[in-house]
XYZ file of C-alpha atoms in Angstrom:
560
model
C 47.149 -18.475 47.010
C 47.912 -19.005 43.311
C 45.679 -16.126 42.306
C 48.350 -15.141 39.788
C 47.510 -17.991 37.474
C 44.204 -16.497 36.460
C 46.130 -14.062 34.272
C 48.406 -16.598 32.665
C 46.255 -16.139 29.601
C 48.047 -12.860 28.953
C 51.092 -14.964 28.244
C 49.755 -14.899 24.730
C 49.435 -11.115 24.486
C 52.874 -11.481 22.966
C 51.357 -13.826 20.414
C 48.645 -11.279 19.619
C 51.357 -8.947 18.386
C 52.674 -11.312 15.731
C 53.022 -9.455 12.414
C 49.859 -9.425 10.355
C 47.696 -7.315 8.107
C 45.760 -4.431 9.527
C 42.055 -5.165 9.710
C 39.838 -3.068 7.440
C 37.460 -0.403 8.636
C 34.095 -2.087 9.061
C 30.793 -1.668 10.844
C 28.647 1.460 10.951
C 31.479 3.943 11.256
C 33.454 1.779 13.721
C 37.134 1.993 12.795
C 38.247 -1.485 13.782
C 41.992 -0.860 13.481
C 41.699 2.316 15.553
C 39.865 0.602 18.388
C 42.160 -2.401 18.312
C 45.118 -0.109 18.939
C 43.253 1.695 21.695
C 42.537 -1.621 23.413
C 46.229 -2.495 23.202
C 47.069 0.849 24.799
C 44.535 0.165 27.559
C 46.306 -3.049 28.388
C 49.748 -1.495 28.600
C 48.500 1.458 30.622
C 47.082 -0.923 33.214
C 49.862 -3.491 33.160
C 52.809 -1.107 33.196
C 51.276 0.724 36.134
C 50.949 -2.569 37.953
C 54.648 -3.271 37.417
C 55.681 0.221 38.498
C 53.357 0.636 41.462
C 52.069 -2.712 42.727
C 54.516 -5.522 42.018
C 54.953 -7.959 43.792
C 51.455 -7.608 45.281
C 48.535 -9.476 43.730
C 46.630 -6.484 42.418
C 46.987 -2.820 41.598
C 45.175 -0.149 43.611
C 44.873 2.468 40.876
C 43.620 5.404 42.962
C 46.509 5.323 45.436
C 49.085 3.918 42.992
C 50.089 0.966 45.175
C 49.273 -2.712 45.522
C 47.389 -5.156 47.693
C 47.219 -8.887 48.336
C 43.678 -9.983 47.751
C 43.967 -13.693 48.538
C 46.360 -13.598 51.428
C 49.769 -13.919 49.810
C 52.209 -12.068 47.596
C 51.596 -14.287 44.607
C 52.311 -11.530 42.038
C 49.049 -12.492 40.399
C 48.802 -9.702 37.847
C 52.532 -9.815 37.138
C 52.230 -13.284 35.733
C 49.828 -11.959 33.147
C 52.352 -10.050 31.120
C 55.777 -11.458 31.810
C 55.072 -15.062 31.205
C 56.713 -16.300 28.048
C 60.090 -14.648 28.454
C 61.236 -17.304 30.904
C 59.957 -20.382 32.660
C 59.229 -19.411 36.265
C 60.304 -21.487 39.215
C 56.997 -22.322 40.901
C 56.369 -24.903 43.561
C 52.821 -25.818 44.513
C 53.526 -26.251 48.183
C 51.754 -23.293 49.708
C 49.684 -23.963 52.794
C 46.846 -21.584 51.918
C 43.479 -22.882 50.741
C 42.788 -22.384 47.070
C 39.702 -22.649 44.949
C 39.909 -25.619 42.652
C 38.128 -24.510 39.531
C 39.458 -20.959 39.333
C 43.179 -21.506 39.562
C 46.243 -22.674 37.808
C 45.605 -25.588 35.456
C 43.891 -23.807 32.566
C 46.449 -21.018 32.413
C 49.357 -23.426 32.396
C 47.815 -25.644 29.725
C 47.009 -22.680 27.490
C 50.516 -21.276 27.862
C 51.965 -24.723 27.155
C 49.965 -25.127 23.947
C 50.711 -21.587 22.712
C 54.391 -21.556 23.626
C 55.682 -22.634 20.218
C 53.563 -20.043 18.408
C 55.029 -17.440 20.745
C 58.510 -18.330 19.549
C 59.616 -20.243 22.621
C 61.846 -23.242 22.000
C 59.931 -26.351 23.026
C 61.359 -29.663 24.099
C 61.255 -32.828 22.027
C 57.849 -34.473 22.258
C 55.878 -31.239 22.602
C 52.884 -30.859 22.976
C 52.881 -34.227 24.757
C 55.602 -33.042 27.127
C 57.047 -29.800 28.431
C 57.735 -27.962 31.701
C 54.410 -26.136 31.723
C 52.521 -29.372 31.104
C 54.348 -31.005 34.010
C 53.498 -28.028 36.207
C 49.836 -28.268 35.195
C 49.803 -31.967 36.027
C 51.463 -31.299 39.392
C 48.902 -28.627 40.215
C 45.970 -30.812 39.136
C 47.164 -33.719 41.284
C 47.127 -31.415 44.284
C 43.463 -30.676 43.531
C 42.448 -34.348 43.315
C 41.913 -34.772 47.097
C 38.972 -32.378 46.794
C 37.128 -35.045 44.761
C 37.382 -37.698 47.468
C 33.776 -37.423 48.615
C 30.951 -39.980 48.694
C 29.306 -38.250 45.726
C 32.395 -37.507 43.654
C 31.560 -33.787 43.774
C 34.603 -31.820 44.960
C 34.996 -29.575 47.953
C 35.136 -25.889 47.067
C 38.664 -25.327 48.329
C 41.692 -27.477 48.961
C 45.010 -26.994 50.762
C 47.725 -27.539 48.171
C 50.104 -29.024 50.710
C 47.845 -31.015 53.031
C 44.689 -31.659 51.004
C 41.209 -30.833 52.241
C 41.220 -29.194 55.653
C 39.369 -31.211 58.346
C 36.946 -28.376 59.010
C 36.242 -27.580 55.368
C 32.598 -26.872 54.581
C 30.938 -29.459 52.326
C 28.709 -26.794 50.763
C 29.959 -25.865 47.287
C 28.470 -23.809 44.491
C 27.278 -25.636 41.388
C 29.781 -23.853 39.166
C 32.631 -24.885 41.453
C 31.686 -28.522 40.968
C 31.016 -28.430 37.250
C 33.941 -26.367 35.955
C 36.748 -28.893 35.486
C 36.089 -30.861 32.314
C 37.845 -28.535 29.836
C 41.118 -28.365 31.747
C 41.099 -31.862 33.212
C 40.141 -33.608 29.956
C 42.850 -31.679 28.121
C 45.355 -32.729 30.748
C 44.298 -36.372 30.522
C 44.634 -36.387 26.747
C 48.056 -34.754 26.813
C 49.499 -36.893 29.618
C 47.686 -40.170 28.993
C 46.434 -40.310 32.594
C 42.609 -40.645 32.580
C 42.152 -39.818 36.264
C 41.644 -36.094 35.665
C 38.935 -36.460 33.038
C 37.311 -39.245 35.055
C 36.838 -37.147 38.208
C 35.603 -34.161 36.199
C 33.032 -36.306 34.375
C 31.808 -37.898 37.577
C 31.253 -34.475 39.140
C 29.284 -33.295 36.088
C 27.119 -36.393 36.049
C 26.413 -36.241 39.777
C 25.029 -32.727 39.381
C 22.961 -33.991 36.456
C 21.519 -36.853 38.501
C 20.519 -34.465 41.280
C 18.594 -31.982 39.121
C 14.999 -31.350 40.120
C 12.001 -33.049 38.551
C 11.451 -29.983 36.377
C 15.050 -30.166 35.148
C 16.752 -27.372 37.105
C 19.734 -27.229 39.443
C 20.194 -25.003 42.450
C 22.988 -22.674 43.471
C 24.806 -24.556 46.255
C 24.873 -28.242 47.173
C 26.321 -30.378 49.968
C 28.997 -32.533 48.326
C 28.682 -35.192 51.035
C 24.925 -35.686 51.086
C 23.998 -34.276 47.637
C 21.304 -32.142 49.298
C 20.635 -28.754 47.770
C 21.395 -25.959 50.244
C 20.555 -22.971 48.004
C 17.626 -23.752 45.728
C 17.612 -20.697 43.478
C 17.946 -21.741 39.842
C 19.230 -19.459 37.101
C 22.072 -18.948 34.651
C 24.198 -16.535 36.703
C 26.500 -16.476 39.703
C 27.148 -19.833 41.315
C 25.802 -21.796 38.332
C 27.113 -20.083 35.200
C 30.272 -21.992 34.267
C 28.596 -25.381 34.854
C 26.416 -24.750 31.803
C 29.352 -23.205 29.980
C 31.471 -26.321 30.503
C 28.781 -28.728 29.368
C 28.823 -26.990 25.985
C 32.554 -26.386 25.749
C 33.363 -29.850 27.062
C 31.021 -31.338 24.462
C 32.714 -29.397 21.652
C 36.223 -30.098 22.889
C 35.644 -33.825 23.317
C 33.057 -34.381 20.556
C 30.824 -35.677 23.347
C 27.133 -36.018 22.509
C 26.176 -36.946 26.069
C 27.423 -33.644 27.495
C 25.658 -31.686 24.777
C 22.454 -33.635 25.339
C 22.617 -32.748 29.027
C 22.945 -29.074 28.159
C 20.047 -29.164 25.707
C 17.817 -30.688 28.376
C 18.856 -27.982 30.822
C 18.308 -25.352 28.144
C 14.725 -26.496 27.618
C 14.019 -26.257 31.350
C 15.695 -22.854 31.527
C 13.529 -21.572 28.677
C 10.381 -23.049 30.227
C 10.836 -21.680 33.740
C 13.322 -18.788 33.818
C 12.962 -16.986 30.475
C 10.662 -13.980 30.249
C 10.752 -11.617 27.252
C 14.351 -12.597 26.439
C 15.448 -11.986 30.036
C 16.393 -14.809 32.401
C 15.140 -14.615 35.983
C 15.918 -16.683 39.090
C 13.337 -19.267 40.134
C 12.822 -21.912 42.800
C 14.419 -25.083 41.413
C 11.581 -27.446 42.399
C 8.544 -25.257 41.704
C 9.724 -22.874 38.997
C 8.280 -19.861 40.820
C 10.186 -16.577 40.466
C 12.465 -15.861 43.413
C 14.559 -12.957 42.056
C 13.443 -10.899 39.016
C 16.974 -9.608 38.439
C 19.626 -9.667 35.760
C 23.145 -10.270 37.053
C 26.084 -8.968 35.057
C 27.670 -12.429 35.235
C 24.776 -13.722 33.132
C 25.977 -11.755 30.110
C 28.038 -14.774 28.995
C 24.805 -16.554 27.996
C 24.337 -15.069 24.484
C 27.876 -16.150 23.632
C 27.106 -19.648 24.843
C 23.919 -19.696 22.787
C 25.939 -18.789 19.715
C 28.116 -21.860 20.220
C 25.085 -24.123 19.815
C 23.808 -22.179 16.820
C 20.904 -20.442 18.594
C 21.782 -17.080 17.078
C 18.338 -15.432 17.040
C 17.708 -15.970 20.746
C 21.280 -14.996 21.524
C 20.988 -11.661 19.718
C 17.665 -10.787 21.344
C 19.025 -11.400 24.821
C 22.283 -9.633 24.000
C 20.395 -6.533 22.897
C 18.540 -6.488 26.235
C 21.881 -6.481 28.038
C 23.256 -3.832 25.692
C 20.377 -1.497 26.602
C 21.445 -1.756 30.251
C 24.993 -0.857 29.280
C 23.748 2.197 27.394
C 21.663 3.224 30.400
C 24.602 3.314 32.816
C 27.845 3.119 30.840
C 28.449 -0.341 32.278
C 26.622 -3.385 33.620
C 25.583 -3.180 37.291
C 26.147 -6.346 39.275
C 22.355 -6.652 39.784
C 19.668 -5.013 37.653
C 16.003 -5.128 38.707
C 14.179 -6.018 35.483
C 10.631 -4.867 36.410
C 11.899 -1.556 37.815
C 14.541 -1.041 35.113
C 17.156 0.091 37.616
C 20.042 -1.068 39.790
C 19.609 -3.103 42.966
C 20.700 -1.522 46.240
C 24.308 -2.376 47.179
C 24.796 -4.014 43.772
C 25.279 -0.853 41.713
C 28.926 -1.373 40.852
C 30.732 -2.523 37.718
C 34.168 -4.102 38.331
C 34.977 -4.054 34.584
C 33.703 -7.579 34.002
C 34.241 -9.326 30.630
C 31.036 -11.305 30.045
C 29.164 -8.904 27.757
C 32.265 -8.320 25.627
C 32.843 -12.075 25.509
C 29.362 -12.575 24.064
C 29.918 -9.760 21.587
C 33.095 -11.428 20.341
C 31.398 -14.795 19.813
C 28.334 -13.288 18.175
C 30.355 -11.100 15.831
C 32.256 -14.138 14.594
C 28.899 -15.803 13.928
C 26.954 -12.918 12.396
C 29.255 -10.040 11.393
C 26.502 -7.803 12.778
C 27.991 -4.268 13.113
C 25.911 -3.697 16.257
C 28.419 -5.891 18.068
C 31.318 -3.681 17.017
C 29.322 -0.706 18.251
C 29.080 -2.372 21.649
C 32.845 -2.805 21.639
C 33.297 0.838 20.742
C 30.955 1.891 23.555
C 32.833 -0.287 26.046
C 36.177 1.271 25.138
C 34.769 4.802 25.313
C 32.958 4.171 28.617
C 35.877 2.518 30.380
C 38.350 5.165 29.272
C 36.023 8.017 30.184
C 34.802 6.709 33.531
C 37.393 4.278 34.827
C 40.782 5.403 33.535
C 43.031 7.097 36.084
C 46.720 7.956 36.155
C 47.731 4.581 37.575
C 45.431 2.199 35.720
C 41.692 1.482 35.491
C 39.535 1.562 38.611
C 36.467 -0.493 39.439
C 33.289 1.576 39.158
C 31.805 1.484 42.638
C 28.436 2.979 41.676
C 27.188 3.314 38.117
C 24.585 5.865 39.144
C 27.182 8.581 39.792
C 30.328 6.838 38.447
C 32.165 6.885 41.764
C 35.295 4.729 41.652
C 36.721 2.069 43.942
C 40.423 1.635 44.632
C 40.804 -1.731 42.919
C 41.612 -3.117 39.493
C 40.530 -6.756 39.273
C 42.945 -9.063 37.477
C 40.208 -10.304 35.138
C 40.174 -6.856 33.556
C 43.517 -7.695 31.939
C 43.081 -11.438 31.593
C 39.577 -11.412 30.126
C 37.930 -8.043 29.473
C 40.762 -6.514 27.464
C 41.473 -9.822 25.744
C 37.932 -10.252 24.438
C 37.865 -6.598 23.368
C 41.083 -7.105 21.428
C 39.742 -10.225 19.736
C 36.521 -8.436 18.832
C 38.495 -5.814 16.912
C 41.376 -7.973 15.663
C 39.484 -9.616 12.826
C 42.439 -11.575 11.427
C 43.773 -12.895 14.707
C 45.010 -16.484 14.585
C 42.447 -17.373 17.249
C 39.745 -16.825 14.606
C 41.298 -19.264 12.137
C 38.563 -21.300 10.432
C 40.896 -24.052 9.263
C 42.446 -22.314 6.259
C 45.906 -22.686 7.783
C 47.513 -24.962 10.333
C 50.819 -26.265 11.639
C 52.091 -29.833 11.492
C 54.298 -31.058 14.329
C 55.968 -34.382 14.886
C 55.157 -36.091 18.182
C 56.180 -39.480 19.584
C 52.882 -40.761 18.187
C 53.177 -39.440 14.657
C 52.400 -36.216 12.833
C 49.916 -33.873 14.442
C 47.855 -30.899 13.261
C 47.797 -27.817 15.484
C 46.564 -24.249 15.141
C 43.742 -25.007 12.727
C 41.266 -22.975 14.766
C 38.252 -23.845 16.858
C 39.983 -22.718 20.063
C 37.978 -23.383 23.209
C 38.207 -20.664 25.850
C 38.002 -21.866 29.404
C 35.938 -19.872 31.863
C 38.869 -17.523 32.508
C 39.556 -16.840 28.818
C 42.521 -19.192 28.391
C 42.365 -20.635 24.846
C 42.812 -24.386 24.388
C 43.605 -25.815 20.949
C 41.254 -28.800 20.592
C 43.519 -30.423 18.015
C 46.131 -30.939 20.709
C 43.906 -33.528 22.357
C 44.505 -35.779 19.351
C 48.301 -35.444 19.326
C 49.307 -37.663 22.206
C 47.367 -40.881 21.663
C 48.765 -44.202 20.588
C 45.602 -45.416 18.870
C 46.439 -45.805 15.203
C 42.868 -45.218 14.083
C 42.832 -41.723 15.537
C 46.237 -41.010 14.051
C 44.832 -41.986 10.665
C 41.922 -39.578 11.137
C 44.259 -36.650 11.707
C 46.435 -37.612 8.750
C 43.420 -37.919 6.461
C 42.323 -34.457 7.517
C 45.808 -33.163 6.772
C 45.584 -34.744 3.329
C 42.277 -32.997 2.693
C 43.761 -29.614 3.418
C 46.853 -30.177 1.353
C 44.746 -31.350 -1.567
C 42.443 -28.351 -1.308
C 45.301 -25.879 -1.121
C 47.705 -27.450 -3.598
C 45.313 -29.419 -5.817
C 47.876 -32.111 -6.410
C 48.941 -35.478 -5.011
C 50.356 -35.553 -1.519
C 52.435 -38.341 -0.001
C 52.123 -38.768 3.739
C 54.294 -40.772 6.082
C 52.469 -42.572 8.856
C 54.389 -43.209 12.026
C 53.207 -45.993 14.277
C 54.315 -47.021 17.728
C 53.537 -50.640 17.014
C 56.326 -53.017 16.021
C 56.369 -53.873 12.357
C 54.498 -50.758 11.348
C 57.274 -48.217 11.759
C 58.130 -46.263 8.657
C 55.111 -47.521 6.718
C 54.185 -45.120 3.899
C 50.881 -44.603 2.184
C 49.862 -42.165 -0.486
C 46.455 -40.959 -1.541
C 45.158 -38.983 -4.475
C 43.586 -35.662 -3.768
C 39.806 -35.987 -3.377
C 37.446 -34.603 -5.963
C 35.295 -32.474 -3.626
C 35.386 -30.546 -0.386
C 35.738 -32.710 2.710
C 35.414 -36.061 0.860
C 37.987 -38.793 1.354
C 39.430 -41.734 -0.428
C 39.901 -44.512 2.108
C 43.160 -46.380 1.742
C 42.784 -50.131 1.457
C 45.037 -50.649 4.447
C 42.770 -48.659 6.724
C 39.740 -49.981 8.535
C 36.416 -48.556 7.396
C 35.500 -45.589 9.498
C 33.648 -42.296 9.265
C 35.736 -39.159 9.365
C 33.983 -36.007 10.610
C 33.891 -32.988 8.327
C 36.571 -30.339 8.656
C 35.782 -26.672 8.056
C 34.495 -26.747 4.501
C 33.804 -23.263 3.112
C 30.174 -24.312 2.682
C 29.750 -25.210 6.336
C 27.939 -22.798 8.678
C 29.679 -21.074 11.592
C 28.555 -23.478 14.275
C 30.082 -26.434 12.457
C 33.545 -24.923 12.795
C 33.728 -25.215 16.545
C 36.305 -27.996 16.680
C 39.182 -29.099 14.516
C 37.602 -32.424 13.695
C 34.651 -30.687 12.126
C 30.922 -30.436 12.643
C 29.995 -30.965 16.242
C 26.408 -30.688 17.413
C 23.337 -29.102 15.896
C 20.095 -28.938 17.826
C 17.504 -30.063 15.304
C 14.720 -30.336 17.858
């Protein structure tokens, strides 16, 4: 149920086609514009075949040119990926099927809500603090809240959207399933003003943190009632991956030092016990002894995550290890035995996963290393040569002989093709470093949006972090945003700028202040009517890449 929402991120494929300049040819012979257009063609080949051959089923079966329901209902999962944006669908979250909490609807709806104006859709008064998609996201999230009603605060893995948690539901949940809420739920809390969503997500994160082992590791599955670890393998891959991802992305999104500190502590333990020659193995969480000397394709997100904390050297070394595996097979096998240098039995397939391309996109933005464009080129060539068929792109069942499976996973459109496009679309608005932005009027005053620093959730739905500062009544935070606006105007226009502050407090309405343009980059002149406060830096040209991760400026640097 609700499997369609995974692909809501392709709502903004329409946005990707906004008029813009063609990117230049760059890299060692990699024609960026050429490969960007080929990626676009890949998307339409897959998506149009879904519409013609599989709709209204969840997924396309590309070898037989028909469709199948993969999660038990005709949810038109893939269809939502491309059509969203032309109309507001009539969706009611009243289905009786069980659905996974962390991998469903809320992120896609929030991303579509925040990108709707850029896509040319007329938004209602009060946007981004109101809107039909925001109300749908809130409705969906409220139906997930019963999953958090456990003694530990860690949620059940699945929930019935109509009746809540089923009486016979297993209390055993994977670590990632517990720790992958903070990006969506905190965004929802900030936009709606209801703290309950962020509160439950934080409690779940902190409960996992409190139950780490003495050597600082977490296992793979835990009982949400007793907090006892059921699967004690520790690593960075399947079952754990997005927990670490959300500690970093939640920290950046919310400017939260505690979440980043938690990740850094985990990162030290991971390096101490699981890292060997720039590979990451699986170990026993209490002893640190190796339990599985394998690389999982899901782990390929890790170099991208490392880039977000500024650990570029380690990220590139690990990425290059993964790239050698790709070159060996023309794809990443689900499991790769590191000592033997070969696939693991019954894990030889490649379902066109996005993680390696995701890391390439992040690392290219950080380094401009042409090797990363070469990876993108190789991915396009491999997928088109091996996986492309008349009715779409088929999962590679076995990378040893390139046999195909009759399935095209929805994440191929929602994530893999998206990250490929962003790798080659060098001037995409998603990559904005703060040189341009939009100003919108909300019930709480003027608000900056679209200045960059987008945070991708674990299913590649971009969230504009500036939106979290649009819907608050606190005057101090409103002043911060307005001061940042003043900085940009002064830098771009180099002249005085008069700004109207709008307050929701009686007696303050219509109050106007003006400020002279500052003399240097990212310095401010504090108005006498404002309380003394420190304003974080905002995307100065002199700032390094990892200080441009959020609209309000420099976030976290690991100086240890």
